[in-house]
Amino acid sequence: MSFDPLFVHGVHWPEVLIVVIRAVVAFAALMVAVMMMIWFERKIISDMQARVGPNRAGPFGLLQTLADGIKLFFKEDLIPDKSDRFVFKLAPYLSILPAIVAFAIVPVGGVMSVAGHRFDLQVADPPIGILLLLAMSSISVYGVMLAGWSSGSKYPLLGAVRASAQMISYEAAMGMSVIMVVLLAGTLSTRGIIDAQATTFFASWNLVRTGVVPFVIFLVAVTAETNRPPFDLVEADSELVGGFNTEYSSIRFALFYMAEFMSTITMSAVIVTLFLGGPDGPVPHVMVLDQLVPVAWFVGKTLLFLFAYVWFRAALPRLRYDQLMDLGWKVLIPLSLVWMLLVAGALIAGWWVVGLAGALVLGSVLLFRAIRVGKGRGGSSAFGDEIGAGRGRGPVGVASLPGRWTALSTAAAPATSLSGTGSPRGSSRAGGSGAGGSGAGGVER
Amino acid sequence: MSTVVTVVASIGPLAHLAGAGLLGVVSRVDFATFWACAVIVVVGAVGVVVSRNPVHAALMLVMTLFAVAVLFIEQHANFLAAVQVIVYAGAIVVLFLFVIMFLGVDRDEDVNQEPLRGQRILAPVLVVLGLAGVLVLGIGAHWAVGAPSVVGPARGQPGGDVAALGRAVFTVYLFPFEITAGLLVIAVVGAVVLARRPPTAGQDELSVGVPGDQVAGSDGGTAAGTAGEETPAGTDAHATDATGQPGPAGDVGVSPELAGSSEPQPVPQPEPHEVAP
């Protein structure tokens, strides 16, 4: 178990000062990073869409976010009459807090020594480490959920329900891919996790050591967790106006916006920590550079993922709600369970695991085949209409979605969103109301 | 009532811990943390009971759970604190909120209605009994588990409390742990089986399904019967849809935001989406 070398000699005023400075610097850096990230995203998106993008405020439009922020500060702060005023005001802060707190556990660099004090370049290294990330991501549901509820109108509530169901569903897959990393590292501490990956460049990263699958699962789950496209059903503009933040304006809206980008940055940093060795990389043995180059490695790897997120947004169409839930519950969770067995087996049994893997692959292929055959028996299977609706996936596609949502009764909308809660009650309702099941089937046939 | 017991159960051991902390060698930081969190715990617990609005009560519960998690950290039970936040604050209260928001109990309650007869007399008695039980268990833990604590002090153990707990759960207490896991799986499977519709059921939603559906359906009927009725000016009763007209469903049964669309209504309802562009 690794401890921050800062506290080896006990806690006195210099140590407290260093801790405070670390926290303030991390907070400021995160804020600036959010500003830059918004600009970065808008620029990249506009490049990909053959537009110019922001180019007025400052060089290359760099200050555009600042200008937007100032504008939002001076806009009128509207609170709807029907809202629950206290919760309405509380929700943006509940949304932004987890994103900030989760960043505290990310190791930004190696051990730094200033004036005789050696300390880790990370805000905190608690013994629970990565569990803090899971705790914070489960807390971040509250911001969205309460914002939607307290607004007191339909679309925000629907958006909030979708959001919370989505976030809860993908948390499971996310947690399980974290477990695999923890199994390999043997510790929950993020510092311990990057230390365990630091032996050789690339080959010792968890990306390779766990097999690429947990990395992919984590990437997808995190994208859903932060409500980024293509999983941004929370604010699906074409269906929900603005989603959970429809009723928000001025700086409260900006806080939600910032929270989204902040959690994107935090999660990218966490991916780097868990799977790409954090600040691990070739370092020149020169006085100051050996402390700064790891930070550069970390920032570079994080930028890679930030770019990937922007790319996702530009390239991928938004998933339909049932597709989203299918992906979470029927693909990611079983896959991560199976892979976790493999990783755990490999840890204790060595090459035996090859046989185990063979058996598992054979078994899952058979199971998959059986499910396909079962689906082929038609929509009136033992599971009711829902399977029939699932079959409509391919031909119905995204294109016919608006028609289905507006032309058919609106019963389809909540029914579909409820079916995603994964709760038995919700799914029974989605099948039972007939709109979700027969609606899709009707288009298909 | 169960909330009260839960809250009391979460406060109970703290009194014990407080005694240990104050008598032992603790720094001023620990002292300040303890009192700050203790105040938050008590305020949150009182708030859960006093709040008229169920959503506010749930938020108060979250506050209490958080403060308890901080107190766990103060007692070097780091893993317990993380699990407290992940499971209780992150999952269970979220489920509470789901239910509150969807079943439309998110309006202020009428306190004069008494669903359970004699609960006002019974409640303090049960609270006192529960508190006494928790205190007795806390003082004489040998009686309950045969040891003063399950894993011993986490401090000083190799790997800290996480490793100590892991060793305890997967060695000494392996069978209770696995049996509990099996029990949970059985509960989930049972819930799925109970909630699944019979395969022959057609489109008739109101005749089949879980009892909750029927209640909601009948409530929807009541709501439709009183359509156009002026809704009480509560903070959360929103019978006005996007068009600004009075909504079809009152504030009975399901949440008003969803009452017009999610539940099949016996009477055809004007759909808000028809006027939306």
XYZ file of C-alpha atoms in Angstrom:
722
model
C 0.000 0.000 0.000
C 1.425 3.283 -1.041
C 1.281 6.417 0.988
C 1.838 9.949 -0.054
C 5.489 10.605 0.903
C 4.354 14.040 2.035
C 2.979 12.707 5.306
C 5.931 10.533 6.279
C 7.146 13.049 8.829
C 3.744 13.846 10.236
C 1.414 16.712 9.495
C 2.618 20.250 10.183
C 1.826 23.621 8.671
C 4.018 23.223 5.528
C 2.249 19.956 4.723
C -1.159 21.550 5.168
C -0.075 24.421 2.943
C 1.109 22.025 0.239
C -2.183 20.143 0.391
C -4.150 23.365 0.041
C -1.986 24.543 -2.852
C -2.415 21.216 -4.597
C -6.179 21.441 -4.282
C -6.331 25.035 -5.500
C -4.002 24.385 -8.428
C -5.970 21.313 -9.451
C -9.237 23.229 -9.259
C -7.896 26.141 -11.296
C -6.356 23.804 -13.845
C -9.626 21.946 -14.175
C -11.540 25.186 -14.719
C -9.125 26.367 -17.395
C -9.197 22.912 -18.927
C -12.984 23.098 -19.150
C -12.730 26.441 -20.901
C -10.204 25.097 -23.343
C -12.159 21.891 -23.814
C -15.288 23.745 -24.873
C -13.280 25.734 -27.383
C -11.461 22.585 -28.512
C -14.699 20.715 -29.026
C -16.332 23.512 -30.974
C -13.256 23.957 -33.153
C -12.822 20.255 -33.910
C -16.505 19.773 -34.562
C -16.575 22.682 -36.946
C -13.484 21.383 -38.711
C -15.163 18.026 -39.137
C -18.300 19.712 -40.438
C -16.367 22.024 -42.786
C -17.246 25.159 -40.844
C -15.010 27.792 -39.311
C -16.217 27.660 -35.731
C -15.557 30.327 -33.117
C -13.004 32.784 -34.444
C -13.921 36.227 -33.114
C -13.009 36.404 -29.450
C -9.255 36.325 -29.074
C -6.739 34.484 -31.273
C -8.430 31.518 -32.997
C -11.524 32.239 -30.898
C -9.762 30.995 -27.802
C -11.650 33.387 -25.537
C -15.044 32.432 -26.904
C -15.890 30.370 -23.838
C -14.947 33.223 -21.565
C -17.184 35.537 -23.552
C -20.027 33.030 -23.343
C -19.491 32.655 -19.621
C -19.616 36.402 -19.028
C -22.737 36.659 -21.161
C -24.419 33.882 -19.192
C -23.527 35.537 -15.905
C -25.409 38.676 -16.902
C -28.467 36.940 -18.273
C -31.674 36.890 -16.358
C -31.892 34.057 -13.876
C -35.298 32.506 -14.399
C -36.904 30.210 -11.899
C -40.161 28.657 -13.080
C -43.219 29.241 -10.924
C -43.948 25.569 -10.661
C -40.449 24.608 -9.672
C -39.361 23.458 -6.297
C -37.196 26.491 -5.673
C -34.667 25.062 -3.237
C -34.026 21.857 -5.162
C -33.991 23.800 -8.422
C -31.160 25.950 -7.123
C -29.350 23.037 -5.515
C -29.256 20.740 -8.549
C -26.525 22.496 -10.609
C -24.123 22.337 -7.692
C -24.892 18.674 -7.118
C -24.093 18.183 -10.763
C -20.732 19.924 -10.783
C -19.446 18.743 -7.406
C -18.834 15.046 -8.250
C -16.892 15.980 -11.374
C -14.546 18.159 -9.336
C -14.151 15.714 -6.463
C -13.483 12.742 -8.701
C -10.537 14.544 -10.260
C -8.824 14.611 -6.864
C -7.764 10.983 -7.118
C -6.151 11.282 -10.546
C -2.347 11.115 -10.396
C -1.129 13.834 -12.710
C 2.574 13.160 -12.432
C 5.261 11.407 -10.455
C 6.732 12.385 -7.125
C 7.778 16.004 -6.981
C 10.153 17.535 -4.475
C 10.066 21.205 -3.619
C 12.246 22.688 -0.864
C 12.834 19.358 0.813
C 9.214 18.283 0.714
C 8.479 15.323 -1.484
C 4.890 14.900 -2.529
C 2.742 13.131 -5.119
C 1.380 15.194 -7.966
C -2.221 14.423 -7.169
C -4.684 16.082 -4.862
C -5.377 13.063 -2.711
C -4.486 9.400 -2.611
C -7.081 7.872 -0.317
C -6.890 4.159 0.482
C -10.253 3.652 -1.242
C -8.824 5.314 -4.344
C -10.832 4.316 -7.332
C -13.929 3.620 -5.239
C -14.176 7.365 -4.788
C -14.656 7.629 -8.531
C -17.493 5.097 -8.425
C -19.053 6.879 -5.465
C -18.887 10.215 -7.218
C -20.283 8.870 -10.454
C -23.211 7.404 -8.555
C -23.729 10.754 -6.847
C -23.714 12.612 -10.141
C -27.102 11.062 -10.876
C -28.630 13.391 -8.321
C -27.810 16.592 -10.151
C -29.571 15.484 -13.315
C -32.437 13.760 -11.552
C -33.280 16.606 -9.193
C -32.871 19.204 -11.935
C -35.419 17.365 -14.022
C -37.841 16.839 -11.207
C -37.639 20.270 -9.655
C -38.193 22.063 -12.960
C -41.806 21.024 -12.795
C -42.495 20.276 -16.414
C -42.728 17.242 -18.625
C -39.634 17.275 -20.777
C -37.126 17.838 -18.001
C -38.690 15.055 -15.973
C -38.550 12.652 -18.904
C -34.966 13.634 -19.571
C -34.070 13.175 -15.942
C -35.661 9.747 -15.797
C -33.795 8.619 -18.864
C -30.601 10.055 -17.499
C -30.784 8.395 -14.151
C -31.769 5.030 -15.620
C -28.928 5.305 -18.106
C -26.362 6.287 -15.529
C -27.380 3.572 -13.091
C -27.293 0.931 -15.824
C -23.860 1.798 -17.085
C -22.389 2.121 -13.629
C -22.462 -1.665 -13.299
C -20.372 -2.268 -16.399
C -18.055 0.537 -15.428
C -17.556 -0.856 -11.943
C -16.799 -4.301 -13.276
C -14.137 -3.106 -15.654
C -12.616 -1.187 -12.746
C -12.590 -4.419 -10.733
C -10.398 -6.073 -13.355
C -7.847 -3.287 -13.075
C -7.958 -3.518 -9.290
C -7.443 -7.285 -9.464
C -4.282 -6.769 -11.480
C -2.936 -3.929 -9.390
C -3.820 -5.503 -6.058
C -4.771 -2.145 -4.597
C -7.561 0.389 -4.838
C -5.230 3.367 -4.628
C -4.812 5.148 -7.950
C -1.146 5.744 -7.197
C -0.764 2.021 -6.650
C -2.548 1.327 -9.914
C -0.199 3.495 -11.958
C 2.817 2.133 -10.077
C 1.743 -1.376 -11.031
C 1.729 -0.361 -14.694
C 5.059 1.441 -14.692
C 7.540 -1.353 -15.419
C 7.742 -1.170 -19.197
C 6.283 1.291 -21.642
C 2.973 0.163 -23.133
C 3.351 -3.605 -22.573
C 2.764 -3.235 -18.838
C -0.228 -0.969 -19.200
C -3.543 -2.384 -18.137
C -4.794 -1.759 -21.643
C -2.634 -4.688 -22.721
C -2.569 -6.698 -19.517
C -6.335 -6.956 -19.125
C -6.850 -7.575 -22.811
C -8.408 -4.672 -24.635
C -11.983 -5.620 -23.738
C -12.264 -3.961 -20.296
C -10.820 -0.802 -21.763
C -13.474 -0.730 -24.447
C -16.197 -1.489 -21.914
C -14.966 1.269 -19.663
C -14.735 3.743 -22.522
C -18.288 3.029 -23.638
C -19.639 3.015 -20.092
C -17.946 6.287 -19.286
C -19.328 7.872 -22.421
C -22.791 6.877 -21.285
C -22.061 7.898 -17.730
C -21.084 11.410 -18.724
C -24.034 11.631 -21.118
C -21.801 12.366 -24.056
C -22.858 11.621 -27.610
C -23.776 9.086 -28.893
C -25.395 8.416 -25.527
C -26.711 11.918 -24.898
C -30.332 10.864 -24.631
C -30.523 13.017 -21.574
C -30.678 16.093 -23.728
C -31.902 14.550 -26.947
C -32.881 17.828 -28.570
C -35.203 16.359 -31.145
C -37.293 14.598 -28.520
C -36.943 16.412 -25.242
C -36.320 20.064 -26.146
C -33.249 20.397 -23.915
C -33.703 17.477 -21.590
C -33.251 17.925 -17.891
C -31.905 21.460 -18.215
C -34.731 22.838 -20.357
C -35.941 25.216 -17.671
C -32.517 26.420 -16.662
C -31.048 29.670 -17.803
C -28.112 31.958 -17.155
C -25.296 30.734 -14.939
C -27.241 27.784 -13.613
C -27.385 26.418 -17.126
C -23.697 27.190 -17.526
C -22.983 25.117 -14.450
C -24.615 22.070 -16.030
C -22.663 22.701 -19.193
C -19.451 22.997 -17.234
C -20.248 19.877 -15.239
C -20.613 17.867 -18.415
C -17.290 19.001 -19.785
C -15.602 18.691 -16.433
C -16.700 15.101 -16.032
C -15.579 14.417 -19.581
C -12.112 15.663 -18.690
C -12.101 13.817 -15.375
C -13.187 10.581 -16.969
C -10.587 10.879 -19.714
C -7.973 11.340 -17.022
C -9.328 8.323 -15.164
C -9.179 6.178 -18.308
C -5.560 7.215 -18.709
C -4.896 6.343 -15.082
C -6.594 2.978 -15.172
C -5.584 1.666 -18.565
C -2.777 3.754 -20.028
C -0.391 3.928 -17.119
C -1.189 7.502 -16.164
C 1.974 9.601 -16.388
C 4.016 6.562 -17.429
C 6.335 7.068 -20.365
C 9.986 7.535 -21.345
C 11.500 10.259 -19.187
C 14.853 12.023 -19.702
C 17.021 11.991 -16.592
C 17.548 15.717 -16.418
C 16.987 17.836 -13.330
C 13.608 19.503 -13.831
C 12.480 17.662 -16.929
C 12.164 14.333 -15.146
C 9.380 15.837 -13.097
C 7.649 17.689 -15.909
C 7.761 15.137 -18.711
C 5.458 12.670 -16.885
C 2.919 15.463 -16.593
C 3.275 16.052 -20.319
C 2.711 12.335 -20.946
C -0.396 12.447 -18.812
C -1.775 15.535 -20.543
C -0.999 14.090 -23.955
C -2.794 10.830 -23.257
C -5.755 12.672 -21.798
C -5.948 14.890 -24.878
C -6.136 11.765 -26.980
C -9.329 10.737 -25.238
C -10.777 14.226 -25.261
C -10.294 14.241 -29.007
C -11.897 10.810 -29.191
C -14.959 12.124 -27.375
C -15.290 15.010 -29.792
C -14.844 12.589 -32.644
C -17.605 10.366 -31.262
C -19.882 13.350 -31.203
C -19.097 14.296 -34.769
C -19.240 10.809 -36.196
C -21.869 8.782 -34.394
C -25.641 9.216 -34.486
C -27.493 9.132 -31.203
C -28.671 5.717 -30.063
C -32.337 4.992 -29.564
C -33.269 4.458 -25.972
C -33.920 0.726 -26.139
C -30.684 0.247 -28.075
C -28.878 2.070 -25.329
C -30.352 -0.170 -22.671
C -29.748 -3.305 -24.723
C -26.126 -2.326 -25.117
C -25.738 -1.730 -21.405
C -27.573 -4.702 -19.975
C -27.310 -7.340 -22.665
C -23.838 -6.697 -24.042
C -21.583 -4.768 -21.698
C -22.550 -6.349 -18.388
C -22.420 -10.008 -19.525
C -19.234 -9.322 -21.458
C -17.547 -7.706 -18.492
C -18.667 -10.538 -16.202
C -17.197 -13.154 -18.520
C -14.021 -11.177 -18.998
C -13.682 -10.699 -15.279
C -13.771 -14.473 -14.851
C -11.043 -14.742 -17.458
C -8.846 -12.130 -15.826
C -9.313 -13.628 -12.376
C -8.641 -17.097 -13.770
C -5.515 -15.897 -15.515
C -4.263 -14.387 -12.287
C -4.480 -17.590 -10.293
C -4.171 -20.317 -12.895
C -1.732 -19.164 -15.564
C -1.972 -21.075 -18.819
C -4.929 -23.088 -17.607
C -6.903 -20.094 -18.496
C -6.488 -20.852 -22.174
C -8.655 -23.928 -21.781
C -11.088 -21.991 -19.657
C -11.231 -19.250 -22.267
C -11.901 -21.795 -24.977
C -14.746 -23.311 -23.010
C -16.194 -19.905 -22.248
C -16.018 -18.746 -25.843
C -17.655 -21.980 -27.001
C -20.333 -21.639 -24.335
C -21.086 -18.044 -25.145
C -21.266 -18.755 -28.853
C -23.764 -21.525 -28.148
C -25.735 -19.262 -25.831
C -25.756 -16.478 -28.391
C -26.922 -18.916 -31.063
C -29.657 -20.177 -28.754
C -30.854 -16.658 -28.098
C -30.912 -15.924 -31.806
C -32.896 -19.069 -32.494
C -35.274 -18.178 -29.693
C -35.777 -14.723 -31.126
C -36.444 -16.225 -34.512
C -39.546 -17.923 -33.154
C -41.378 -14.654 -33.610
C -42.611 -11.776 -31.527
C -45.110 -13.860 -29.566
C -42.411 -15.520 -27.529
C -42.524 -16.074 -23.828
C -41.271 -12.578 -23.253
C -44.158 -10.821 -24.897
C -44.048 -8.001 -27.361
C -40.770 -6.594 -26.293
C -38.758 -9.086 -28.283
C -40.797 -8.185 -31.301
C -39.933 -4.573 -30.726
C -36.292 -5.494 -30.425
C -36.416 -7.194 -33.804
C -37.499 -3.983 -35.380
C -34.140 -2.492 -34.634
C -32.523 -2.915 -37.993
C -35.136 -1.875 -40.526
C -36.776 0.743 -38.329
C -33.523 2.469 -37.608
C -33.001 5.989 -36.486
C -34.582 7.606 -39.491
C -38.127 6.596 -38.639
C -37.759 7.559 -35.009
C -39.373 11.004 -35.067
C -42.359 9.602 -36.868
C -42.791 6.944 -34.303
C -42.543 9.358 -31.453
C -44.882 11.996 -32.706
C -47.340 10.244 -34.967
C -48.085 7.406 -32.615
C -49.420 8.230 -29.244
C -47.073 9.747 -26.747
C -47.570 6.679 -24.655
C -44.602 5.372 -26.568
C -42.319 7.933 -25.055
C -42.579 7.220 -21.353
C -43.125 3.562 -21.997
C -39.853 3.333 -23.821
C -38.011 5.336 -21.273
C -39.488 3.358 -18.445
C -38.490 0.081 -20.003
C -34.929 1.155 -19.613
C -34.985 1.286 -15.866
C -34.315 -2.413 -15.970
C -36.875 -2.814 -13.265
C -39.376 -5.548 -13.787
C -42.192 -3.104 -13.314
C -40.858 -0.829 -16.016
C -40.408 -3.560 -18.541
C -43.803 -5.002 -17.906
C -45.264 -1.633 -18.541
C -43.385 -1.088 -21.750
C -44.647 -4.324 -23.172
C -48.066 -3.960 -21.675
C -48.980 -0.524 -22.827
C -48.702 -1.852 -26.320
C -47.397 1.377 -27.712
C -43.740 0.564 -27.251
C -44.010 -2.947 -28.610
C -46.611 -2.736 -31.290
C -45.460 0.706 -32.325
C -42.100 -0.463 -33.525
C -43.535 -3.668 -34.850
C -46.129 -1.763 -36.784
C -43.550 0.244 -38.610
C -41.606 -2.839 -39.420
C -44.360 -5.019 -40.764
C -41.519 4.359 10.351
C -38.862 2.190 8.791
C -37.013 5.355 7.837
C -37.005 6.397 11.446
C -35.626 3.050 12.501
C -32.989 3.225 9.794
C -31.944 6.663 10.866
C -31.899 5.692 14.503
C -29.903 2.611 13.640
C -27.392 4.785 11.863
C -27.147 7.180 14.756
C -27.046 4.575 17.471
C -23.546 3.218 16.959
C -22.266 6.760 16.625
C -22.973 7.465 20.247
C -20.751 4.518 21.035
C -18.066 5.704 18.639
C -18.250 9.181 20.033
C -17.476 7.889 23.470
C -14.496 5.951 22.175
C -13.252 8.924 20.163
C -13.496 11.432 22.961
C -11.790 9.176 25.482
C -9.040 8.012 23.161
C -6.174 9.982 21.740
C -7.694 11.912 18.878
C -6.470 15.054 17.271
C -8.374 18.279 17.148
C -9.151 17.650 13.493
C -10.904 14.429 14.371
C -12.784 16.208 17.103
C -13.970 18.994 14.808
C -14.886 16.528 12.076
C -16.857 14.421 14.462
C -18.926 17.291 15.810
C -19.567 18.825 12.419
C -20.712 15.483 11.044
C -22.693 14.614 14.142
C -24.657 17.838 13.814
C -25.264 17.151 10.120
C -26.378 13.601 10.874
C -28.865 14.724 13.493
C -30.170 17.627 11.428
C -30.595 15.322 8.441
C -32.319 12.679 10.508
C -34.738 15.175 12.011
C -35.284 16.610 8.550
C -36.252 13.191 7.175
C -38.989 12.923 9.763
C -40.148 16.528 9.690
C -40.132 17.248 5.947
C -43.575 17.359 4.422
C -42.252 16.841 0.928
C -40.995 13.276 0.359
C -38.299 14.427 -2.064
C -36.922 16.803 0.535
C -37.005 13.990 3.060
C -35.039 11.786 0.683
C -32.472 14.540 0.212
C -32.156 14.889 3.958
C -31.561 11.154 4.123
C -28.756 11.527 1.599
C -27.237 14.248 3.753
C -27.339 11.988 6.787
C -25.810 9.110 4.853
C -23.000 11.348 3.676
C -22.200 12.570 7.144
C -22.193 8.996 8.398
C -19.791 8.105 5.585
C -17.456 10.875 6.721
C -17.676 9.546 10.252
C -16.762 6.103 8.949
C -13.676 7.577 7.326
C -12.822 9.251 10.588
C -12.936 5.814 12.214
C -10.596 4.473 9.489
C -13.367 2.408 7.964
C -12.629 3.709 4.481
C -14.181 0.890 2.556
C -17.363 1.086 4.565
C -17.578 4.792 3.801
C -17.183 4.212 0.070
C -19.767 1.465 0.075
C -22.108 3.615 2.113
C -21.994 6.328 -0.531
C -22.109 3.963 -3.517
C -24.867 1.695 -2.258
C -27.024 3.815 -0.007
C -26.668 7.302 -1.415
C -26.002 6.208 -4.981
C -28.466 3.389 -5.431
C -31.050 3.022 -2.715
C -32.058 6.644 -2.280
C -32.034 7.042 -6.053
C -34.567 4.225 -6.154
C -36.589 5.984 -3.454
C -36.589 9.106 -5.585
C -37.619 7.136 -8.642
C -40.613 5.769 -6.810
C -41.487 9.112 -5.281
C -41.313 10.912 -8.603
C -43.256 8.327 -10.548
C -45.981 7.310 -8.210
C -46.936 10.899 -7.638
C -46.439 10.939 -3.926
C -44.230 13.961 -4.433
C -46.897 16.343 -3.192
C -47.145 17.546 0.334
C -48.809 14.997 2.508
C -51.888 15.518 4.560
C -50.663 14.850 8.048
C -54.121 14.472 9.504
C -54.742 11.321 7.528
C -53.604 8.264 9.390
C -53.073 5.241 7.182
C -52.053 3.085 10.140
C -54.209 3.261 13.234
C -52.341 3.947 16.430
C -49.062 4.676 14.727
C -48.546 7.892 16.648
C -48.431 6.036 19.919
C -46.568 3.097 18.510
C -43.838 5.151 16.828
C -42.107 6.577 19.926
C -42.312 3.224 21.681
C -40.656 1.449 18.763
C -38.067 4.187 18.425
C -37.124 3.879 22.091
C -37.020 0.088 21.839
C -34.904 0.197 18.702
C -32.517 2.731 20.167
C -32.160 0.716 23.348
C -31.524 -2.419 21.322
C -28.858 -0.733 19.242
C -27.186 0.710 22.314
C -27.175 -2.652 24.062
C -25.717 -4.278 20.971
C -23.134 -1.549 20.712
C -22.029 -1.890 24.308
C -22.015 -5.657 24.450
C -21.153 -6.689 20.929
C -19.861 -10.056 22.173
C -23.410 -11.083 22.694
C -24.321 -10.575 19.055
C -21.320 -11.660 17.032
C -19.110 -13.381 19.578
C -16.327 -10.877 19.108
C -15.889 -7.209 19.890
C -15.538 -6.536 16.181
C -15.448 -8.616 13.057
C -12.025 -7.747 11.672
C -10.441 -5.910 14.532
C -8.958 -2.471 14.262
C -8.192 -1.682 10.650
C -5.259 0.505 11.537
C -1.977 -1.358 11.455
C -3.277 -4.292 9.449
C -1.392 -4.952 6.218
C -3.279 -3.379 3.367
C -5.543 -1.356 5.589
C -9.214 -1.962 6.178
C -9.964 -2.936 2.580
C -7.611 -5.896 2.674
C -8.692 -6.829 6.196
C -12.329 -6.831 5.190
C -11.555 -8.791 2.040
C -9.701 -11.435 4.005
C -12.501 -11.712 6.545
C -15.225 -11.962 3.938
C -13.446 -14.510 1.760
C -11.969 -16.705 4.456
C -13.703 -16.832 7.824
C -17.086 -15.564 6.728
C -17.052 -17.054 3.243
C -20.234 -19.090 3.564
C -22.423 -16.380 5.096
C -21.160 -14.044 2.410
C -21.871 -16.401 -0.460
C -25.231 -17.396 0.958
C -26.194 -13.736 1.177
C -25.161 -13.299 -2.442
C -27.299 -16.273 -3.412
C -30.219 -14.842 -1.494
C -29.946 -11.576 -3.395
C -29.862 -13.379 -6.721
C -32.944 -15.353 -5.725
C -34.680 -12.116 -4.785
C -33.857 -10.563 -8.160
C -35.018 -13.628 -10.078
C -38.166 -13.744 -7.978
C -38.910 -10.116 -8.695
C -38.450 -10.673 -12.421
C -40.687 -13.731 -12.384
C -43.397 -11.957 -10.413
C -43.357 -8.914 -12.635
C -43.316 -10.750 -15.961
C -46.608 -10.798 -17.751
C -48.178 -14.081 -18.784
C -47.266 -14.738 -22.409
C -50.876 -14.880 -23.563
C -51.785 -11.441 -22.295
C -52.840 -9.113 -25.042
C -52.922 -5.347 -25.058
C -55.157 -5.157 -22.005
C -52.908 -3.392 -19.580
C -55.363 -2.768 -16.807
C -56.365 -6.367 -16.231
C -52.916 -7.843 -15.844
C -49.674 -6.756 -14.337
C -48.371 -6.049 -10.918
C -50.767 -4.655 -8.351
C -49.104 -1.271 -8.611
C -50.228 -0.980 -12.197
C -53.817 -1.506 -11.256
C -53.598 1.075 -8.544
C -52.051 3.533 -10.929
C -54.612 2.735 -13.571
C -57.538 3.238 -11.255
C -55.984 6.420 -10.022
C -55.693 7.548 -13.579
C -59.383 6.906 -13.941
C -60.104 9.001 -10.911
C -57.933 11.695 -12.303
C -59.724 11.619 -15.603
C -63.005 11.815 -13.783
C -61.953 14.994 -12.123
C -60.329 16.428 -15.217
C -60.410 20.167 -15.392
C -60.553 20.435 -11.659
C -58.348 23.153 -10.291
C -55.236 21.569 -8.870
C -53.935 22.679 -5.519
C -51.193 25.232 -5.841
C -48.573 22.937 -4.443
C -44.983 23.316 -5.442
C -44.979 20.151 -7.479
C -48.456 19.802 -8.849
C -48.134 20.681 -12.478
C -51.287 20.012 -14.302
C -50.399 22.456 -17.005
C -48.850 20.937 -20.065
C -46.602 22.498 -22.633
C -49.466 24.345 -24.267
C -50.364 26.215 -21.150
C -53.787 24.605 -20.955
C -54.893 22.811 -17.847
C -53.644 19.282 -18.117
C -55.926 16.325 -18.385
C -54.812 14.530 -15.283
C -55.011 15.857 -11.787
C -52.463 15.289 -9.100
C -53.793 11.928 -8.060
C -51.941 8.663 -8.498
C -49.098 8.935 -10.928
C -46.856 11.915 -11.114
C -48.655 14.747 -12.862
C -45.892 15.163 -15.398
C -46.495 11.667 -16.642
C -50.125 11.166 -15.827
C -51.276 12.323 -19.225
C -49.087 10.031 -21.207
C -47.558 7.072 -19.426
C -50.681 5.400 -18.153
C -53.356 4.201 -20.518
C -56.370 6.256 -19.641
C -59.926 4.989 -19.872
C -60.940 8.328 -21.330
C -59.029 9.542 -24.403
C -56.832 12.399 -23.358
C -55.683 15.370 -25.394
C -52.065 14.714 -26.111
C -49.637 17.527 -25.482
C -47.535 16.442 -28.413
C -50.251 17.094 -30.941
C -49.766 20.801 -30.664
C -46.026 20.616 -30.357
C -44.189 21.390 -33.584
